[in-house]
Each structure stands twice: as C-alpha cells, then as structure tokens.
Short mmCIF file of C-alpha atoms in Angstrom, two decimals:
data_model
loop_
_atom_site.label_atom_id
_atom_site.label_comp_id
_atom_site.label_asym_id
_atom_site.label_seq_id
_atom_site.Cartn_x
_atom_site.Cartn_y
_atom_site.Cartn_z
CA UNK B 6 97.79 127.76 130.46
CA UNK B 7 95.42 130.78 132.14
CA UNK B 8 92.22 131.82 130.57
CA UNK B 9 93.91 134.90 129.31
CA UNK B 10 96.51 133.13 127.40
CA UNK B 11 94.06 130.54 126.20
CA UNK B 12 91.74 133.09 124.81
CA UNK B 13 94.56 135.10 123.33
CA UNK B 14 95.69 131.95 121.73
CA UNK B 15 92.44 131.30 119.76
CA UNK B 16 92.26 135.04 118.97
CA UNK B 17 95.38 134.78 117.23
CA UNK B 18 94.51 131.61 115.20
CA UNK B 19 91.27 133.78 113.87
CA UNK B 20 93.59 136.59 113.20
CA UNK B 21 96.24 134.39 111.46
CA UNK B 22 93.31 132.87 109.13
CA UNK B 23 93.22 136.53 107.63
CA UNK B 24 96.81 137.77 107.45
CA UNK B 25 97.24 136.16 103.80
CA UNK B 26 94.21 138.13 102.65
CA UNK B 27 95.42 141.23 104.26
CA UNK B 28 98.98 141.07 103.02
CA UNK B 29 97.47 140.44 99.24
CA UNK B 30 95.16 143.48 99.39
CA UNK B 31 97.99 145.69 100.73
CA UNK B 32 100.42 144.98 97.97
CA UNK B 33 99.05 146.42 94.92
CA UNK B 34 101.65 149.11 95.41
CA UNK B 35 105.30 148.09 96.10
CA UNK B 36 106.09 147.63 99.99
CA UNK B 37 109.34 146.41 101.96
CA UNK B 38 108.62 143.72 104.92
CA UNK B 39 108.71 146.65 107.75
CA UNK B 40 106.79 149.42 105.82
CA UNK B 41 103.99 146.74 105.16
CA UNK B 42 104.08 145.61 108.93
CA UNK B 43 103.59 149.37 109.89
CA UNK B 44 100.66 149.67 107.14
CA UNK B 45 99.07 146.75 108.47
CA UNK B 46 99.53 148.07 112.01
CA UNK B 47 97.95 151.47 111.28
CA UNK B 48 94.80 149.97 109.89
CA UNK B 49 94.62 147.93 113.22
CA UNK B 50 96.21 144.56 112.22
CA UNK B 51 98.96 143.82 114.38
CA UNK B 52 101.35 141.07 112.96
CA UNK B 53 104.29 139.70 114.35
CA UNK B 54 107.36 139.77 112.60
CA UNK B 55 108.31 136.24 112.95
CA UNK B 56 104.93 135.59 111.10
CA UNK B 57 104.87 138.31 108.41
CA UNK B 58 108.49 137.44 106.68
CA UNK B 59 108.21 133.95 106.41
CA UNK B 60 104.93 134.39 105.23
CA UNK B 61 105.81 136.73 102.51
CA UNK B 62 108.55 134.39 101.25
CA UNK B 63 105.64 131.24 101.20
CA UNK B 64 103.87 133.53 98.89
CA UNK B 65 106.44 134.56 96.62
CA UNK B 66 107.35 130.59 96.45
CA UNK B 67 103.68 130.27 95.50
CA UNK B 68 103.75 132.72 92.81
CA UNK B 69 101.19 135.18 94.42
CA UNK B 70 104.00 137.71 95.19
CA UNK B 71 107.27 138.98 93.54
CA UNK B 72 110.38 140.78 94.79
CA UNK B 73 113.17 142.88 94.08
CA UNK B 74 115.99 144.36 96.19
CA UNK B 75 116.48 147.80 95.95
CA UNK B 76 119.18 150.43 97.57
CA UNK B 77 117.56 153.25 99.20
CA UNK B 78 119.24 155.56 101.92
CA UNK B 79 122.45 153.37 101.75
CA UNK B 80 120.63 150.65 102.69
CA UNK B 81 119.30 147.61 100.75
CA UNK B 82 115.60 146.93 101.14
CA UNK B 83 113.49 143.82 99.41
CA UNK B 84 110.20 145.16 97.93
CA UNK B 85 107.21 142.73 97.45
CA UNK B 86 104.34 143.66 95.18
CA UNK B 87 101.38 141.05 94.09
CA UNK B 88 102.17 139.01 91.09
CA UNK B 89 99.80 138.59 87.82
CA UNK B 90 98.81 135.23 89.49
CA UNK B 91 97.97 136.93 92.84
CA UNK B 92 96.16 139.64 91.01
CA UNK B 93 93.82 136.97 89.64
CA UNK B 94 93.53 135.04 93.17
CA UNK B 95 92.79 138.13 95.12
CA UNK B 96 89.16 138.73 93.82
CA UNK B 97 88.54 134.96 94.57
CA UNK B 98 89.63 135.17 98.32
CA UNK B 99 87.76 138.39 98.65
CA UNK B 100 84.72 136.76 97.59
CA UNK B 101 85.25 133.77 99.93
CA UNK B 102 85.95 136.28 102.89
CA UNK B 103 82.73 138.10 101.93
CA UNK B 104 80.64 134.68 102.17
CA UNK B 105 82.61 134.02 105.57
CA UNK B 106 81.63 136.94 107.24
CA UNK B 107 78.05 136.65 105.97
CA UNK B 108 77.79 133.04 107.53
CA UNK B 109 79.36 133.99 110.55
CA UNK B 110 76.64 136.79 111.27
CA UNK B 111 74.14 134.59 110.78
CA UNK B 112 75.26 132.16 112.99
CA UNK B 113 76.26 135.23 115.60
CA UNK B 114 73.40 137.12 115.36
CA UNK T 15 124.74 148.47 114.71
CA UNK T 16 127.60 146.01 115.84
CA UNK T 17 125.06 143.92 117.81
CA UNK T 18 122.48 143.80 114.95
CA UNK T 19 125.46 142.13 112.60
CA UNK T 20 126.17 139.78 115.53
CA UNK T 21 122.46 139.06 116.05
CA UNK T 22 121.93 138.54 112.42
CA UNK T 23 125.01 136.15 112.25
CA UNK T 24 123.34 134.25 115.10
CA UNK T 25 120.11 133.73 113.05
CA UNK T 26 122.13 132.70 110.13
CA UNK T 27 123.90 129.92 112.27
CA UNK T 28 120.74 128.24 113.08
CA UNK T 29 119.11 128.32 109.26
CA UNK T 30 119.52 125.08 108.66
CA UNK T 31 118.88 125.73 104.52
CA UNK T 32 121.89 127.19 103.02
CA UNK T 33 120.40 128.16 99.77
CA UNK T 34 118.33 131.35 100.88
CA UNK T 35 120.30 131.83 104.11
CA UNK T 36 122.18 135.02 102.54
CA UNK T 37 119.04 136.50 101.58
CA UNK T 38 117.14 135.95 104.75
CA UNK T 39 119.89 137.43 106.52
CA UNK T 40 120.33 140.40 104.42
CA UNK T 41 116.58 141.08 104.93
CA UNK T 42 116.53 140.57 108.28
CA UNK T 43 119.65 143.21 108.94
CA UNK T 44 117.76 145.71 106.68
CA UNK T 45 114.52 145.26 108.93
CA UNK T 46 116.08 145.56 112.09
CA UNK T 47 117.89 148.85 111.18
CA UNK T 48 114.41 150.08 110.01
CA UNK T 49 113.15 149.33 113.12
CA UNK T 50 116.16 150.84 115.20
CA UNK T 51 116.08 154.40 113.35
CA UNK T 52 112.22 154.05 113.80
CA UNK T 53 112.95 153.71 117.53
CA UNK T 54 115.54 156.60 117.73
CA UNK T 55 113.14 159.00 115.36
CA UNK T 56 110.31 158.52 118.24
CA UNK T 57 112.69 158.83 121.11
CA UNK T 58 113.95 162.16 119.62
CA UNK T 59 117.33 160.64 119.89
CA UNK T 60 120.30 158.67 118.18
CA UNK T 61 120.03 155.14 118.59
CA UNK T 62 122.67 153.49 120.83
CA UNK T 63 123.52 150.07 122.36
CA UNK T 64 120.72 150.43 125.19
CA UNK T 65 118.08 151.04 122.16
CA UNK T 66 119.62 148.08 120.37
CA UNK T 67 119.32 145.48 122.96
CA UNK T 68 115.92 146.52 123.64
CA UNK T 69 114.98 146.13 120.16
CA UNK T 70 116.82 142.34 119.75
CA UNK T 71 114.96 141.51 123.12
CA UNK T 72 111.65 142.42 121.49
CA UNK T 73 112.53 140.61 118.34
CA UNK T 74 113.22 137.25 120.09
CA UNK T 75 115.87 134.65 120.42
CA UNK T 76 118.08 134.08 117.40
CA UNK T 77 116.96 130.01 117.26
CA UNK T 78 113.32 131.05 117.48
CA UNK T 79 113.55 133.50 114.65
CA UNK T 80 115.41 131.09 112.62
CA UNK T 81 112.57 128.44 113.38
CA UNK T 82 109.87 130.54 111.72
CA UNK T 83 111.86 130.31 108.59
CA UNK T 84 112.51 126.41 108.73
CA UNK T 85 110.14 124.63 105.80
CA UNK T 86 110.70 121.31 107.82
CA UNK T 87 109.61 121.92 111.68
CA UNK T 88 109.08 118.57 111.81
CA UNK T 89 110.86 115.34 111.49
CA UNK T 90 108.05 113.52 109.52
CA UNK T 91 105.92 115.54 107.90
CA UNK T 92 102.00 114.88 107.20
CA UNK T 93 102.56 113.72 103.94
CA UNK T 94 104.84 111.02 104.84
CA UNK T 95 103.47 109.99 108.03
CA UNK T 96 101.02 107.27 106.88
CA UNK T 97 103.70 105.57 105.12
CA UNK T 98 106.04 105.81 108.15
CA UNK T 99 103.32 104.13 110.64
CA UNK T 100 102.77 101.45 107.99
CA UNK T 101 106.12 100.54 107.76
CA UNK T 102 107.11 100.78 111.42
CA UNK T 103 104.02 98.29 111.96
CA UNK T 104 105.66 96.02 109.67
CA UNK T 105 109.07 96.44 110.95
CA UNK T 106 108.04 96.08 115.02
CA UNK T 107 105.55 93.02 113.78
CA UNK T 108 108.45 91.19 112.18
CA UNK T 109 110.92 92.00 114.99
CA UNK T 110 108.44 90.55 117.33
CA UNK T 111 107.86 87.71 115.38
CA UNK T 112 111.53 87.07 114.30
CA UNK T 113 112.84 87.33 117.89
CA UNK T 114 110.16 85.49 119.53
CA UNK T 115 110.89 82.52 117.20
CA UNK T 116 114.73 82.81 118.54
CA UNK T 117 113.69 82.69 122.16
CA UNK T 118 111.53 79.75 121.42
CA UNK T 119 114.48 77.84 119.83
CA UNK T 120 116.86 78.84 122.58
CA UNK T 121 114.05 77.69 125.02
CA UNK T 122 113.79 74.16 123.38
CA UNK T 123 117.23 73.42 122.57
CA UNK T 124 118.27 74.08 126.42
CA UNK T 125 115.10 72.46 127.55
CA UNK T 126 116.98 69.33 128.87
CA UNK T 127 119.58 71.18 130.85
CA UNK T 128 117.33 74.55 131.93
CA UNK T 129 116.44 74.85 135.62
CA UNK T 130 115.90 78.19 137.05
CA UNK T 131 117.40 79.67 133.80
CA UNK T 132 114.41 79.59 132.01
CA UNK T 133 113.04 82.81 133.36
CA UNK T 134 116.50 84.14 132.60
CA UNK T 135 115.99 83.02 129.22
CA UNK T 136 112.34 84.78 128.66
CA UNK T 137 113.56 87.78 130.44
CA UNK T 138 116.39 88.27 128.09
CA UNK T 139 113.95 87.32 124.69
CA UNK T 140 111.84 90.09 126.09
CA UNK T 141 114.29 92.57 126.82
CA UNK T 142 116.02 91.65 123.43
CA UNK T 143 112.69 92.51 121.67
CA UNK T 144 112.21 95.80 123.29
CA UNK T 145 115.57 96.98 122.65
CA UNK T 146 115.75 95.75 119.10
CA UNK T 147 112.16 97.55 118.47
CA UNK T 148 113.65 100.84 119.88
CA UNK T 149 116.73 100.35 117.66
CA UNK T 150 114.40 99.70 114.35
CA UNK T 151 112.18 102.48 115.47
CA UNK T 152 115.13 104.88 115.28
CA UNK T 153 116.45 103.69 112.02
CA UNK T 154 113.07 103.80 110.68
CA UNK T 155 112.64 107.51 111.81
CA UNK T 156 116.31 108.27 110.23
CA UNK T 157 115.49 106.76 106.91
CA UNK T 158 111.92 108.83 106.94
CA UNK T 159 113.63 111.72 107.83
CA UNK T 160 116.20 111.62 105.18
CA UNK T 161 113.60 110.90 102.56
CA UNK T 162 111.52 114.00 103.97
CA UNK T 163 114.34 116.10 103.22
CA UNK T 164 115.40 114.56 99.86
CA UNK T 165 111.89 114.15 98.07
CA UNK T 166 110.65 117.86 97.47
CA UNK T 167 106.93 118.19 98.63
CA UNK T 168 105.80 119.25 94.98
CA UNK T 169 106.63 115.92 94.25
CA UNK T 170 105.03 113.86 96.72
CA UNK T 171 101.70 115.18 97.27
CA UNK T 172 99.87 112.36 99.80
CA UNK T 173 98.04 115.31 101.46
CA UNK T 174 96.74 116.84 97.95
CA UNK T 175 92.80 117.24 98.60
CA UNK T 176 91.80 116.48 95.14
CA UNK T 177 88.64 115.16 94.45
CA UNK T 178 88.70 111.32 94.87
CA UNK T 179 87.13 109.43 91.63
CA UNK T 180 85.94 105.70 91.97
CA UNK T 181 86.88 105.28 88.54
CA UNK T 182 90.45 105.63 89.41
CA UNK T 183 89.86 102.02 91.05
CA UNK T 184 89.57 100.78 87.42
CA UNK T 185 92.37 102.38 85.97
CA UNK T 186 95.76 100.44 85.60
CA UNK T 187 98.98 102.43 86.50
CA UNK T 188 100.98 103.31 84.06
CA UNK T 189 103.44 100.81 82.93
CA UNK T 190 106.56 103.14 84.00
CA UNK T 191 105.00 104.80 86.72
CA UNK T 192 107.19 104.22 89.85
CA UNK T 193 105.22 103.01 92.71
CA UNK T 194 106.02 105.18 95.52
CA UNK T 195 104.53 102.98 98.23
CA UNK T 196 106.65 99.82 97.23
CA UNK T 197 109.56 102.11 96.52
CA UNK T 198 109.67 103.47 100.27
CA UNK T 199 108.96 100.12 101.81
CA UNK T 200 112.29 98.64 99.55
CA UNK T 201 114.20 101.80 101.03
CA UNK T 202 113.22 100.99 104.73
CA UNK T 203 113.94 97.26 104.45
CA UNK T 204 117.25 97.45 102.54
CA UNK T 205 118.28 100.53 105.16
CA UNK T 206 117.51 97.79 108.10
CA UNK T 207 119.30 95.22 106.22
CA UNK T 208 122.28 97.33 106.20
CA UNK T 209 121.99 98.52 109.66
CA UNK T 210 121.98 94.50 110.74
CA UNK T 211 124.68 93.42 108.57
CA UNK T 212 126.93 96.27 109.53
CA UNK T 213 126.05 97.08 112.85
CA UNK T 214 124.48 94.30 114.58
CA UNK T 215 126.01 90.80 112.97
CA UNK T 216 125.41 88.94 116.04
CA UNK T 217 121.81 89.05 115.44
CA UNK T 218 122.55 86.64 112.62
CA UNK T 219 123.34 83.79 115.14
CA UNK T 220 121.97 82.03 118.21
CA UNK T 221 122.68 82.78 121.57
CA UNK T 222 122.46 80.20 125.02
CA UNK T 223 121.94 81.75 128.37
CA UNK T 224 124.68 79.73 130.60
CA UNK T 225 126.48 80.62 133.82
CA UNK T 226 125.08 84.11 134.21
CA UNK T 227 125.95 85.40 130.74
CA UNK T 228 125.18 84.68 127.13
CA UNK T 229 127.14 82.49 124.63
CA UNK T 230 126.58 82.90 121.08
CA UNK T 231 127.30 80.83 118.15
CA UNK T 232 126.90 82.55 114.68
CA UNK T 233 125.12 80.87 112.11
CA UNK T 234 127.61 82.09 109.42
CA UNK T 235 131.37 81.48 109.42
CA UNK T 236 134.16 84.34 108.54
CA UNK T 237 133.95 83.35 105.09
CA UNK T 238 130.56 84.77 104.59
CA UNK T 239 131.52 87.95 106.05
CA UNK T 240 133.85 88.68 103.14
CA UNK T 241 131.10 89.28 100.97
CA UNK T 242 129.70 92.10 103.47
CA UNK T 243 131.40 94.88 101.13
CA UNK T 244 129.42 93.55 98.16
CA UNK T 245 126.18 93.19 99.52
CA UNK T 246 126.34 96.61 101.03
CA UNK T 247 127.26 98.01 97.51
CA UNK T 248 124.19 96.37 95.90
CA UNK T 249 122.08 97.54 99.12
CA UNK T 250 123.42 101.29 98.63
CA UNK T 251 122.70 101.05 94.71
CA UNK T 252 119.08 99.67 95.38
CA UNK T 253 118.62 102.50 97.88
CA UNK T 254 119.99 105.50 95.82
CA UNK T 255 117.84 104.26 92.69
CA UNK T 256 114.94 104.20 94.73
CA UNK T 257 115.22 107.51 96.02
CA UNK T 258 115.97 108.85 92.56
CA UNK T 259 112.91 107.15 91.25
CA UNK T 260 110.67 108.45 94.39
CA UNK T 261 111.75 112.27 92.99
CA UNK T 262 111.28 111.32 89.39
CA UNK T 263 108.21 108.89 89.56
CA UNK T 264 108.68 107.53 86.35
CA UNK T 265 111.10 104.60 85.35
CA UNK T 266 113.37 105.80 82.18
CA UNK T 267 115.64 103.42 79.91
CA UNK T 268 118.38 104.31 82.11
CA UNK T 269 117.00 103.31 85.18
CA UNK T 270 115.66 100.01 83.93
CA UNK T 271 119.23 99.46 83.05
CA UNK T 272 120.57 100.21 86.43
CA UNK T 273 117.73 97.84 87.99
CA UNK T 274 118.99 95.21 85.73
CA UNK T 275 122.87 95.76 86.83
CA UNK T 276 121.61 95.68 90.79
CA UNK T 277 119.43 92.40 90.16
CA UNK T 278 122.34 90.51 87.93
CA UNK T 279 124.86 91.59 90.75
CA UNK T 280 122.56 90.80 93.79
CA UNK T 281 122.27 87.07 92.07
CA UNK T 282 125.65 86.89 91.25
CA UNK T 283 126.45 87.42 95.07
CA UNK T 284 123.70 84.88 96.19
CA UNK T 285 125.56 82.44 93.73
CA UNK T 286 128.81 82.93 94.56
CA UNK T 287 127.89 82.55 98.55
CA UNK T 288 126.05 79.22 97.50
CA UNK T 289 129.17 77.95 95.62
CA UNK T 290 131.33 79.04 98.86
CA UNK T 291 132.07 75.93 100.99
CA UNK T 292 132.06 76.26 104.64
CA UNK T 293 129.75 79.29 104.88
CA UNK T 294 127.47 78.39 107.51
CA UNK T 295 129.36 78.51 111.08
CA UNK T 296 127.47 75.76 113.05
CA UNK T 297 129.56 72.84 113.13
CA UNK T 298 128.99 70.00 116.11
CA UNK T 299 132.21 71.52 117.67
CA UNK T 300 130.57 75.19 117.80
CA UNK T 301 128.32 73.75 120.72
CA UNK T 302 130.84 72.30 122.64
CA UNK T 303 130.86 74.94 125.57
CA UNK T 304 127.02 75.25 125.23
CA UNK T 305 124.89 74.44 127.88
CA UNK T 306 122.78 71.73 125.30
CA UNK T 307 123.49 68.01 124.95
CA UNK T 308 125.21 66.67 121.96
CA UNK T 309 121.99 65.46 120.25
CA UNK T 310 120.63 68.66 120.19
CA UNK T 311 123.36 70.30 119.08
CA UNK T 312 123.62 67.65 116.23
CA UNK T 313 120.05 68.37 115.34
CA UNK T 314 120.54 71.82 115.29
CA UNK T 315 123.43 71.74 113.12
CA UNK T 316 121.73 69.27 110.73
CA UNK T 317 118.68 71.79 110.32
CA UNK T 318 120.61 74.82 109.52
CA UNK T 319 122.86 73.08 107.48
CA UNK T 320 119.99 71.55 105.42
CA UNK T 321 117.97 74.71 105.58
CA UNK T 322 120.57 76.88 104.41
CA UNK T 323 120.92 75.79 100.70
CA UNK T 324 117.24 75.36 100.93
CA UNK T 325 116.68 79.01 101.83
CA UNK T 326 119.77 80.48 99.08
CA UNK T 327 117.62 78.36 96.67
CA UNK T 328 114.64 80.23 97.18
CA UNK T 329 116.44 83.59 97.19
CA UNK T 330 118.01 82.71 94.05
CA UNK T 331 114.65 81.68 92.50
CA UNK T 332 113.12 85.18 93.61
CA UNK T 333 116.20 87.17 92.74
CA UNK T 334 115.81 85.21 89.00
CA UNK T 335 112.15 86.24 88.73
CA UNK T 336 113.17 89.87 89.49
CA UNK T 337 116.15 89.92 87.30
CA UNK T 338 113.73 88.48 84.35
CA UNK T 339 111.20 91.28 85.18
CA UNK T 340 113.64 93.84 85.13
CA UNK T 341 115.03 92.44 81.79
CA UNK T 342 111.36 92.35 80.60
CA UNK T 343 110.55 96.08 81.71
CA UNK T 344 113.55 97.04 79.92
CA UNK T 345 113.00 95.43 76.63
CA UNK T 346 109.15 96.65 76.94
CA UNK T 347 110.34 100.24 77.43
CA UNK T 348 112.60 99.93 74.41
CA UNK T 349 109.87 98.76 72.30
CA UNK T 350 107.29 101.14 73.31
CA UNK T 351 110.02 104.17 72.82
CA UNK T 352 110.77 103.21 69.08
#
C-alpha cells in the first residue's frame, strides 16, 4: 500500500463517521437514493453508492428513517425521509458533532 | 437496459438473504436507470450500450456490490467470538488429553513387543492429535456459524455497551432464565458427540501399530451401534431445544416438558444399553492378531469389561439427577404460574 492509498484510507475512515449525521440532516424532505447521493455531492460530500444504500437500509431498520415506494416517470423509486425517532436523535447528534469539532479545534490549534 | 437487468439479476444471485432480495434488486435497478439517464443528459445523447458498460464497470463487480448489503460479512461475529474461543480451547484441550491417554495406553500395552515401532506410535499419536484437532476446529466453527445466523443479534447482545453494575454480582439469575453460556456449550458438545458417533466411530476404539499399518479393535460390539439412531434422535432434540432457548432466553412450561422427555429418553437408552448383553467388543480373541502378548490382552479386556458397567452406572446416575432436576423445575414453574 502506497502512502497516498494509506492517507486516502484514513481520510475515508474520517468521512465515514459523519455520513450518518449528513444523511439524517438532509432527509427532512423526501429523497430517493440517487437524488440524496447528488444532494450530498453538491454540498461536497462524496459518498460511494455501496456505502449509502446499505446505510439507508440500516437506518430504516434502526427506526431513524422511513421509506415508501412511489411510481414516477414510469419508474419506481424508494423515497426515504427522517422518522419521528430520527427527529429526536438528530439534535443530539448535532450537539455531539459540535462537541467533537470544538474539541478537535482545541487539539489541532 | 438489458445489461442493467442482467447486472441486477447477477447481484441478486449473490445476495444470501432472501427476505429483502427483491426489494434490493428493485432499488438497484431504479438507481442504475437514474444514473444512466443522468449520464445521457450530460453527454447530450441517448443512452447506449457503451454508456451502460461504463456505468456498470464503475458501479462495481456484482459480488462486491452484493457484499455491501450483507449483514453477516463474517463467519463468527464479535457477539459470539468470546464463547467461540472459550469452547474451542476446551475442545482442543479435551482432544489433546484424550488422545494422549490413548497413545499412552498403546505404548504401555505394546511395550513388551515393541522395538523401533515406538517412534511410529508416538508419531501417529501426534498426527492423530493434529488431524482430530483440525476436524474438531472445523465442527466448532460450523456450529458457531450456524448459531450466528439462527439467533438474531437483538436477542444476544454480548457486546452491548451497557454500564456494568457491581451489584449484579449479588443478583441471583431468574429461575426461568435460560443460561446462554451453558446452552452454547451444550450445543457444541452435543454436536461434536453426533459427529464422532456418526462420522468417526473408530475413535471409540483402540488401535495398534504393527507391520507398518494400524490394526484397530473397537470398544463396542455391533449391538451398541444399533442404538445410534436413538442416540442421534435425543442429541438432535437437545440441540433444537437449546437453539430455541437461545432465541427465547426463557424457560416455559412446554420447554420444561420437552426437557423432561429428552432426559427420560436419554436415561432409558442408557439403561437399555446397560441391560444389553455383549455390548463390549473387547474379548481375549479380539487381540489374537494384535502385536501384544496374551497377558496384556487379558488385562485390557478385564479393565474395559469392568470399567464399562461402572462408567454406564455413573452416566445413569448423572442422567437420573438431570431428569430429577428437570422434573423439579417443571413442577416449580407450574406452581409459580398457578
């Protein structure tokens, strides 16, 4: 493994930690998988499809998301939206994130 | 779109869990079609096969895509791993001790006629320990892999990070609480017992190395092996009951009744074996072609014919106690629920 690959792996690990929070924050309105992928990408967070789709399923199983199939342009799409349980958890995660950012800024300054 | 359909079907083949397969396939197809449409719009032309190939290549190999959905990417997960290592150590230790004793008996019994074969016997003993340990390792891994997939994670939270309370040391477990550690140990050892009885019955015997080959005298006669289907039946019933209890974590009146029936059946089988004549395969004649002197052959025969009824009596006493405990717990649960 080259140094660049190793660095990329570490950076990927760092990004992986924020995906749950990013996804929950963007699902206040309904999104299907690909539209969510583009929404995250437009804001600078590139997420691999192989990471996002299983994550959406896991968050739904855990009760933080709910989904529904809709037929649009003759194509069925599964729309995800944050659930009541997810809405309860999101502010706590945001607080946790703010704490992490503040702590790391102190450490890295 | 034909390639996308084939790709989705290929991913589906690699999805090991059938319950959500159709749903995953449907979502994957919809996503790929969206992506293709997006690419075609950006390229300013309609989608063609080359564009499909490029998209699918970027999306990844079907088996790798399917693997990302797999909730069990491991054979034995972290919740089971502590039990797995504990049981594995016990099994390997048991095999090493057991087979070392068998090798020791062979060396002692052949001492008078043994010359250069000593090295061969020790070598065969060590190779037996290694090969049996590898086979046992495989069976233990198989049994745990099955438990891993049968018992849902939500019902077995060993790795749950809850705060540990020292007061829990003083708390007695509930009378109807199924002890998971005991159940797992019982499943593994019963599973190994089944494997030995059905796949390696020669382990229940004693071997002698002579003329560059192994000669083998089974401990039990053919009469013993007529009981194997009955023993299998009770062992399988025990495993199924334990797996069920692992899932529910609680004894009920029905499971207590089943336990009593299994214990009674096991005791009945042991009593019948005890009453069956000529169950031991060892006789002075069995050793006729063996490289041991007649006196040692007689001593071995006496030891085994004396030890067998004693061992069976001990087993019957243990089974009797287990049956009494099962009956007592059944009546206790009935009394509590009245």
